CSV table of C-alpha atoms in Angstrom, one decimal:
chain,number,residue,atom,x,y,z
W,164,UNK,CA,-5.5,-16.8,52.4
W,165,UNK,CA,-8.6,-15.4,53.9
W,166,UNK,CA,-11.1,-17.4,51.9
W,167,UNK,CA,-13.5,-19.6,53.7
W,168,UNK,CA,-12.6,-22.5,51.3
W,169,UNK,CA,-9.1,-21.9,50.2
W,170,UNK,CA,-7.6,-24.2,47.7
W,171,UNK,CA,-4.5,-24.1,45.6
W,172,UNK,CA,-4.1,-25.4,42.1
W,173,UNK,CA,-0.6,-26.1,40.8
W,174,UNK,CA,-0.1,-26.4,37.1
W,175,UNK,CA,3.2,-28.1,36.3
W,176,UNK,CA,4.1,-30.4,33.4
W,177,UNK,CA,7.4,-31.7,34.8
W,178,UNK,CA,6.6,-34.6,37.2
W,179,UNK,CA,9.7,-34.1,39.4
W,180,UNK,CA,9.0,-30.4,39.7
W,181,UNK,CA,5.4,-31.1,40.5
W,182,UNK,CA,6.4,-33.5,43.2
W,183,UNK,CA,8.9,-31.0,44.8
W,184,UNK,CA,6.5,-28.0,44.6
W,185,UNK,CA,3.6,-29.9,46.2
W,186,UNK,CA,5.9,-31.2,48.8
W,187,UNK,CA,7.3,-27.7,49.6
W,188,UNK,CA,3.8,-26.1,49.6
W,189,UNK,CA,2.4,-28.8,51.8
W,190,UNK,CA,4.9,-27.9,54.6
W,191,UNK,CA,3.3,-24.6,55.1
W,192,UNK,CA,-0.1,-24.6,53.4
W,193,UNK,CA,-2.8,-26.4,55.6
W,194,UNK,CA,-5.5,-26.4,52.9
W,195,UNK,CA,-6.2,-28.5,49.8
W,196,UNK,CA,-3.6,-28.5,47.1
W,197,UNK,CA,-4.3,-30.0,43.7
W,198,UNK,CA,-2.2,-30.3,40.7
W,199,UNK,CA,-2.6,-30.7,37.0
W,200,UNK,CA,0.0,-31.2,34.3
W,201,UNK,CA,-1.0,-28.8,31.5
W,202,UNK,CA,-2.8,-25.6,30.9
W,203,UNK,CA,-5.5,-27.6,29.0
W,204,UNK,CA,-6.0,-29.8,32.1
W,205,UNK,CA,-6.2,-26.7,34.3
W,206,UNK,CA,-9.1,-25.4,32.1
W,207,UNK,CA,-10.9,-28.8,32.5
W,208,UNK,CA,-10.3,-28.5,36.3
W,209,UNK,CA,-11.7,-25.0,36.4
W,210,UNK,CA,-14.7,-26.0,34.4
W,211,UNK,CA,-15.3,-29.0,36.6
W,212,UNK,CA,-15.3,-31.2,33.5
W,213,UNK,CA,-14.5,-34.9,33.2
W,214,UNK,CA,-12.8,-36.4,36.1
W,215,UNK,CA,-12.9,-33.0,37.9
W,216,UNK,CA,-16.7,-32.9,38.1
W,217,UNK,CA,-16.8,-33.7,41.8
W,218,UNK,CA,-16.2,-30.3,43.6
W,219,UNK,CA,-15.8,-32.0,46.9
W,220,UNK,CA,-12.8,-33.8,45.7
W,221,UNK,CA,-11.5,-31.1,43.3
W,222,UNK,CA,-12.5,-27.8,44.8
W,223,UNK,CA,-12.5,-24.7,42.8
W,224,UNK,CA,-9.2,-23.0,43.2
W,225,UNK,CA,-8.8,-19.7,45.1
W,226,UNK,CA,-5.2,-19.4,43.9
W,227,UNK,CA,-3.4,-20.8,40.9
W,228,UNK,CA,0.4,-21.3,40.5
W,229,UNK,CA,1.6,-22.2,37.1
W,230,UNK,CA,4.9,-23.1,35.5
W,231,UNK,CA,5.7,-20.7,32.7
W,232,UNK,CA,7.8,-23.0,30.7
W,233,UNK,CA,5.0,-25.4,29.7
W,234,UNK,CA,4.0,-25.2,26.0
W,235,UNK,CA,0.6,-23.8,26.8
W,236,UNK,CA,1.3,-21.7,29.8
W,237,UNK,CA,0.9,-18.4,28.1
W,238,UNK,CA,-2.3,-19.7,26.6
W,239,UNK,CA,-3.5,-20.6,30.0
W,240,UNK,CA,-2.9,-17.1,31.3
W,241,UNK,CA,-4.7,-15.7,28.3
W,242,UNK,CA,-7.7,-18.0,28.9
W,243,UNK,CA,-7.8,-17.1,32.6
W,244,UNK,CA,-7.7,-13.4,31.7
W,245,UNK,CA,-10.5,-13.7,29.1
W,246,UNK,CA,-12.9,-15.4,31.5
W,247,UNK,CA,-14.9,-13.2,33.8
W,248,UNK,CA,-15.0,-15.7,36.6
W,249,UNK,CA,-11.4,-16.8,36.3
W,250,UNK,CA,-9.7,-13.5,35.8
W,251,UNK,CA,-10.2,-12.7,39.5
W,252,UNK,CA,-8.2,-15.7,40.7
W,253,UNK,CA,-4.7,-14.6,41.7
W,254,UNK,CA,-2.2,-16.5,39.5
W,255,UNK,CA,1.4,-16.9,40.6
W,256,UNK,CA,3.9,-17.7,37.9
W,257,UNK,CA,6.9,-19.9,38.6
W,258,UNK,CA,9.4,-19.8,35.8
W,259,UNK,CA,12.9,-20.9,34.9
W,260,UNK,CA,13.5,-17.8,32.8
W,261,UNK,CA,14.8,-14.4,33.9
W,262,UNK,CA,14.5,-12.9,30.5
W,263,UNK,CA,13.0,-9.5,30.9
W,264,UNK,CA,10.7,-10.1,27.9
W,265,UNK,CA,9.2,-13.2,29.5
W,266,UNK,CA,8.7,-11.3,32.8
W,267,UNK,CA,6.9,-8.5,31.1
W,268,UNK,CA,4.8,-10.8,28.9
W,269,UNK,CA,3.6,-12.7,31.9
W,270,UNK,CA,2.7,-9.6,33.8
W,271,UNK,CA,1.0,-8.2,30.7
W,272,UNK,CA,-1.1,-11.4,30.7
W,273,UNK,CA,-2.4,-10.6,34.1
W,274,UNK,CA,-0.2,-12.7,36.4
W,275,UNK,CA,-0.1,-11.6,40.0
W,276,UNK,CA,3.6,-12.2,40.4
W,277,UNK,CA,6.6,-13.9,38.9
W,278,UNK,CA,8.9,-16.1,40.8
W,279,UNK,CA,12.1,-17.7,39.6
W,280,UNK,CA,12.1,-21.5,40.2
W,281,UNK,CA,15.0,-22.2,42.5
W,282,UNK,CA,17.0,-25.2,41.4
W,283,UNK,CA,17.6,-26.5,44.9
W,284,UNK,CA,15.0,-28.0,47.1
W,285,UNK,CA,15.8,-26.1,50.3
W,286,UNK,CA,15.5,-22.8,48.4
W,287,UNK,CA,12.2,-24.0,46.9
W,288,UNK,CA,10.9,-24.9,50.3
W,289,UNK,CA,11.9,-21.5,51.7
W,290,UNK,CA,10.3,-19.7,48.7
W,291,UNK,CA,7.1,-21.6,49.1
W,292,UNK,CA,7.1,-20.7,52.8
W,293,UNK,CA,7.3,-17.0,52.0
W,294,UNK,CA,4.7,-17.4,49.4
W,295,UNK,CA,2.3,-19.0,51.8
W,296,UNK,CA,3.0,-16.5,54.6
W,297,UNK,CA,2.2,-13.7,52.2
W,298,UNK,CA,-0.8,-15.1,50.4
W,299,UNK,CA,-2.3,-16.2,53.7
W,300,UNK,CA,-2.7,-12.5,54.4
W,301,UNK,CA,-4.3,-11.7,51.1
W,302,UNK,CA,-8.0,-11.4,50.6
W,303,UNK,CA,-9.2,-13.4,47.6
W,304,UNK,CA,-12.6,-13.8,45.9
W,305,UNK,CA,-14.8,-16.2,47.9
W,306,UNK,CA,-16.2,-19.3,46.5
W,307,UNK,CA,-18.9,-21.6,47.7
W,308,UNK,CA,-18.6,-25.4,48.0
W,309,UNK,CA,-20.1,-26.1,44.6
W,310,UNK,CA,-17.2,-24.2,43.2
W,311,UNK,CA,-19.0,-21.0,42.2
W,312,UNK,CA,-17.7,-17.7,43.1
W,313,UNK,CA,-20.0,-16.1,45.7
W,314,UNK,CA,-22.0,-13.2,44.3
W,315,UNK,CA,-22.5,-10.6,46.9
W,316,UNK,CA,-25.3,-8.1,46.9
W,317,UNK,CA,-23.3,-5.4,48.6
W,318,UNK,CA,-22.2,-2.3,46.9
W,319,UNK,CA,-18.8,-2.4,48.6
W,320,UNK,CA,-17.6,-0.5,51.6
W,321,UNK,CA,-14.8,1.3,50.0
W,322,UNK,CA,-17.0,4.0,48.7
W,323,UNK,CA,-16.3,3.3,45.0
W,324,UNK,CA,-19.5,1.2,44.6
W,325,UNK,CA,-21.7,4.2,44.0
W,326,UNK,CA,-19.5,5.7,41.4
W,327,UNK,CA,-19.0,2.5,39.6
W,328,UNK,CA,-22.7,2.1,38.9
U,288,UNK,CA,12.1,-7.2,44.4
U,289,UNK,CA,14.8,-8.0,41.9
U,290,UNK,CA,14.7,-4.8,39.9
U,291,UNK,CA,17.9,-2.9,39.2
U,292,UNK,CA,16.2,0.4,39.9
U,293,UNK,CA,13.5,-0.4,42.4
U,294,UNK,CA,10.9,2.2,43.3
U,295,UNK,CA,7.9,1.6,45.5
U,296,UNK,CA,5.0,4.0,45.0
U,297,UNK,CA,2.5,4.2,47.9
U,298,UNK,CA,-0.9,5.7,47.1
U,299,UNK,CA,-2.9,6.7,50.1
U,300,UNK,CA,-4.9,9.8,51.0
U,301,UNK,CA,-4.5,9.4,54.8
U,302,UNK,CA,-1.5,11.2,56.1
U,303,UNK,CA,-1.4,8.9,59.2
U,304,UNK,CA,-1.6,5.8,57.1
U,305,UNK,CA,1.1,7.0,54.7
U,306,UNK,CA,3.3,7.7,57.7
U,307,UNK,CA,2.7,4.2,59.2
U,308,UNK,CA,3.2,2.5,55.8
U,309,UNK,CA,6.4,4.3,55.1
U,310,UNK,CA,7.6,3.6,58.6
U,311,UNK,CA,7.0,-0.1,58.1
U,312,UNK,CA,8.6,-0.2,54.7
U,313,UNK,CA,11.4,2.3,55.1
U,314,UNK,CA,14.0,0.0,56.5
U,315,UNK,CA,13.9,-2.3,53.6
U,316,UNK,CA,12.9,0.1,50.8
U,317,UNK,CA,14.9,3.2,52.0
U,318,UNK,CA,15.0,6.0,49.5
U,319,UNK,CA,13.2,4.1,46.9
U,320,UNK,CA,9.9,4.7,48.6
U,321,UNK,CA,7.6,7.5,47.2
U,322,UNK,CA,4.1,8.6,48.2
U,323,UNK,CA,1.2,10.3,46.5
U,324,UNK,CA,-2.2,11.0,48.0
U,325,UNK,CA,-4.7,10.1,45.3
U,326,UNK,CA,-5.3,7.9,42.2
U,327,UNK,CA,-5.0,11.0,40.0
U,328,UNK,CA,-1.8,12.1,41.6
U,329,UNK,CA,-0.4,8.5,41.0
U,330,UNK,CA,-1.3,8.9,37.3
U,331,UNK,CA,0.5,12.2,37.1
U,332,UNK,CA,3.5,10.6,38.9
U,333,UNK,CA,3.5,7.7,36.3
U,334,UNK,CA,3.2,10.2,33.4
U,335,UNK,CA,6.0,12.3,34.9
U,336,UNK,CA,3.7,15.3,34.7
U,337,UNK,CA,4.7,18.8,36.0
U,338,UNK,CA,5.8,18.3,39.6
U,339,UNK,CA,6.9,14.8,38.9
U,340,UNK,CA,8.9,15.5,35.8
U,341,UNK,CA,12.3,14.9,37.3
U,342,UNK,CA,12.8,11.2,37.1
U,343,UNK,CA,15.9,11.3,39.3
U,344,UNK,CA,13.8,12.6,42.1
U,345,UNK,CA,10.6,10.7,41.2
U,346,UNK,CA,11.7,7.5,39.6
U,347,UNK,CA,9.3,5.4,37.6
U,348,UNK,CA,7.7,2.8,40.0
U,349,UNK,CA,8.5,-0.9,39.7
U,350,UNK,CA,5.6,-1.7,42.1
U,351,UNK,CA,2.6,0.3,43.3
U,352,UNK,CA,0.6,-0.2,46.5
U,353,UNK,CA,-2.8,1.6,46.6
U,354,UNK,CA,-5.6,2.4,49.0
U,355,UNK,CA,-9.1,2.1,47.5
U,356,UNK,CA,-11.2,4.8,49.2
U,357,UNK,CA,-9.7,8.1,48.2
U,358,UNK,CA,-11.0,11.4,46.9
U,359,UNK,CA,-9.6,12.6,43.6
U,360,UNK,CA,-9.3,9.3,41.8
U,361,UNK,CA,-9.9,6.2,44.0
U,362,UNK,CA,-8.0,3.0,43.8
U,363,UNK,CA,-10.4,1.5,41.3
U,364,UNK,CA,-9.9,4.5,39.0
U,365,UNK,CA,-6.1,4.0,39.3
U,366,UNK,CA,-6.3,0.3,38.6
U,367,UNK,CA,-8.5,0.9,35.6
U,368,UNK,CA,-5.9,3.4,34.2
U,369,UNK,CA,-3.0,1.1,34.9
U,370,UNK,CA,-4.8,-1.7,33.1
U,371,UNK,CA,-5.6,0.5,30.0
U,372,UNK,CA,-2.0,1.5,29.5
U,373,UNK,CA,0.2,-1.3,28.2
U,374,UNK,CA,3.3,0.2,29.8
U,375,UNK,CA,1.6,0.5,33.1
U,376,UNK,CA,-0.4,-2.8,33.0
U,377,UNK,CA,2.8,-4.8,33.8
U,378,UNK,CA,3.5,-3.0,37.1
U,379,UNK,CA,2.6,-5.2,40.0
U,380,UNK,CA,-0.1,-3.4,42.0
U,381,UNK,CA,-1.0,-4.3,45.5
U,382,UNK,CA,-4.2,-3.1,47.0
U,383,UNK,CA,-4.2,-2.2,50.7
U,384,UNK,CA,-7.7,-1.3,51.9
U,385,UNK,CA,-9.7,-1.1,55.0
U,386,UNK,CA,-12.6,-2.7,53.1
U,387,UNK,CA,-13.1,-6.5,53.3
U,388,UNK,CA,-16.2,-6.3,51.2
U,389,UNK,CA,-16.2,-9.2,48.7
U,390,UNK,CA,-17.3,-7.0,45.9
U,391,UNK,CA,-14.4,-4.7,46.4
U,392,UNK,CA,-12.0,-7.7,46.5
U,393,UNK,CA,-13.4,-9.2,43.3
U,394,UNK,CA,-13.6,-5.9,41.5
U,395,UNK,CA,-10.0,-5.0,42.4
U,396,UNK,CA,-8.8,-8.4,41.1
U,397,UNK,CA,-10.9,-8.0,37.9
U,398,UNK,CA,-9.2,-4.6,37.3
U,399,UNK,CA,-5.8,-6.3,37.5
U,400,UNK,CA,-4.7,-6.0,41.1
U,401,UNK,CA,-1.9,-8.4,41.9
U,402,UNK,CA,-3.1,-9.0,45.4
U,403,UNK,CA,-5.4,-7.5,48.0
U,404,UNK,CA,-4.5,-6.8,51.5
U,405,UNK,CA,-6.8,-5.8,54.3
U,406,UNK,CA,-5.4,-2.7,56.1
U,407,UNK,CA,-5.2,-3.7,59.7
U,408,UNK,CA,-6.4,-1.2,62.4
U,409,UNK,CA,-3.5,-1.8,64.7
U,410,UNK,CA,0.0,-0.4,64.0
U,411,UNK,CA,1.7,-3.6,65.1
U,412,UNK,CA,-0.4,-5.7,62.7
U,413,UNK,CA,0.4,-3.3,59.8
U,414,UNK,CA,4.1,-3.7,60.6
U,415,UNK,CA,3.8,-7.5,60.5
U,416,UNK,CA,1.8,-7.4,57.3
U,417,UNK,CA,4.4,-5.1,55.6
U,418,UNK,CA,7.1,-7.5,56.8
U,419,UNK,CA,5.4,-10.5,55.0
U,420,UNK,CA,4.9,-8.3,51.9
U,421,UNK,CA,8.6,-7.4,51.9
U,422,UNK,CA,9.7,-11.0,52.3
U,423,UNK,CA,7.6,-12.2,49.5
U,424,UNK,CA,7.9,-9.4,46.9
U,425,UNK,CA,11.7,-9.4,47.5
U,426,UNK,CA,11.6,-12.7,45.8
U,427,UNK,CA,9.5,-11.6,42.8
U,428,UNK,CA,10.9,-10.7,39.4
U,429,UNK,CA,9.4,-7.5,38.1
U,430,UNK,CA,9.7,-5.7,34.7
U,431,UNK,CA,12.9,-3.7,34.5
U,432,UNK,CA,13.0,0.0,33.9
U,433,UNK,CA,15.8,2.2,32.9
U,434,UNK,CA,16.9,5.3,34.9
U,435,UNK,CA,14.8,7.5,32.5
U,436,UNK,CA,11.8,5.7,33.8
U,437,UNK,CA,10.9,3.8,30.7
U,438,UNK,CA,10.3,0.1,30.6
U,439,UNK,CA,13.3,-1.6,29.1
U,440,UNK,CA,12.8,-2.9,25.6
U,441,UNK,CA,14.9,-5.9,24.8
U,442,UNK,CA,15.4,-7.6,21.5
U,443,UNK,CA,15.4,-11.1,22.9
U,444,UNK,CA,12.4,-13.3,22.1
U,445,UNK,CA,12.3,-14.8,25.6
U,446,UNK,CA,13.5,-18.2,26.8
U,447,UNK,CA,10.2,-19.8,27.8
U,448,UNK,CA,10.3,-21.9,24.7
U,449,UNK,CA,7.4,-20.6,22.7
U,450,UNK,CA,9.7,-19.4,19.9
U,451,UNK,CA,12.0,-22.5,20.0
U,452,UNK,CA,11.4,-25.9,18.5
U,453,UNK,CA,10.1,-28.3,21.1
U,454,UNK,CA,13.2,-30.5,21.2
U,455,UNK,CA,15.4,-27.5,22.0
U,456,UNK,CA,13.0,-26.6,24.9
U,457,UNK,CA,13.2,-30.1,26.2
U,458,UNK,CA,17.0,-30.1,26.0
U,459,UNK,CA,17.3,-27.0,28.1
U,460,UNK,CA,14.9,-28.4,30.6
U,461,UNK,CA,16.6,-31.8,31.0
């Protein structure tokens, strides 16, 4: 990821899965990874509330990966989408379901992509490797160290800025 | 990508860039690759308007990759239209732009871009980048479409547990 302060937030309620995902990610992701165990906790983290108040310890995430089988996972996606600051954070969904309805619902709620959670660890490690390789190449909104997204004064180079005004 | 009828739609006004992108993606995507040269043309393609009416020739895309700076409907215009239309809002949309301006990056994500790639100046770098893209998106599930180019409607309520009592959810997870 081409952010200056990249940081990954993993949202996963299953302790074992959380352990394996973090372990697999850490093999290829050299930047901070943090994890929370519910959508509600993810919102606390994003808000920098409670134990997440220290942004040096809990940096604002530049990418989120969430499990889709948690009770409040769809609510988390809805909350991310509703919030102007959070809607621009790429959100990767990891799910145990290949039901087309679930896939569509998750994309409709603004997820960047939808991955099936592999059941074996080697496959999970390989998948996380591909994920990191790709997302390392992606531009993402910048944040500063206090955890705010950087506001830029530029109009954009892509020529659309003028028309947008 | 794990679609039964995959179709990759490339939106770029530069003939040279289109050539290089197709060249980089062709081996993997083969005849499922289609190109248009503006945001408005992409919208006509999605609608199956006029020249794009034949869905056998111009299948409904399962993924879109768009440039930003284009005459006749730029990438933001396309993203806005995709987002507005519930059937199109679920199509993963990759931005590939020469701009690294932070406003453009943020604006593209705010309009629902799945991810934002900086278009490299060098041919070899573009090939590498498209390689990473193929490797990752190959693993992604995307909404299924039928051969007529409509998103498939299913009667299932999904398996993620929201319609099931919690104990049942737990049982399937354990």
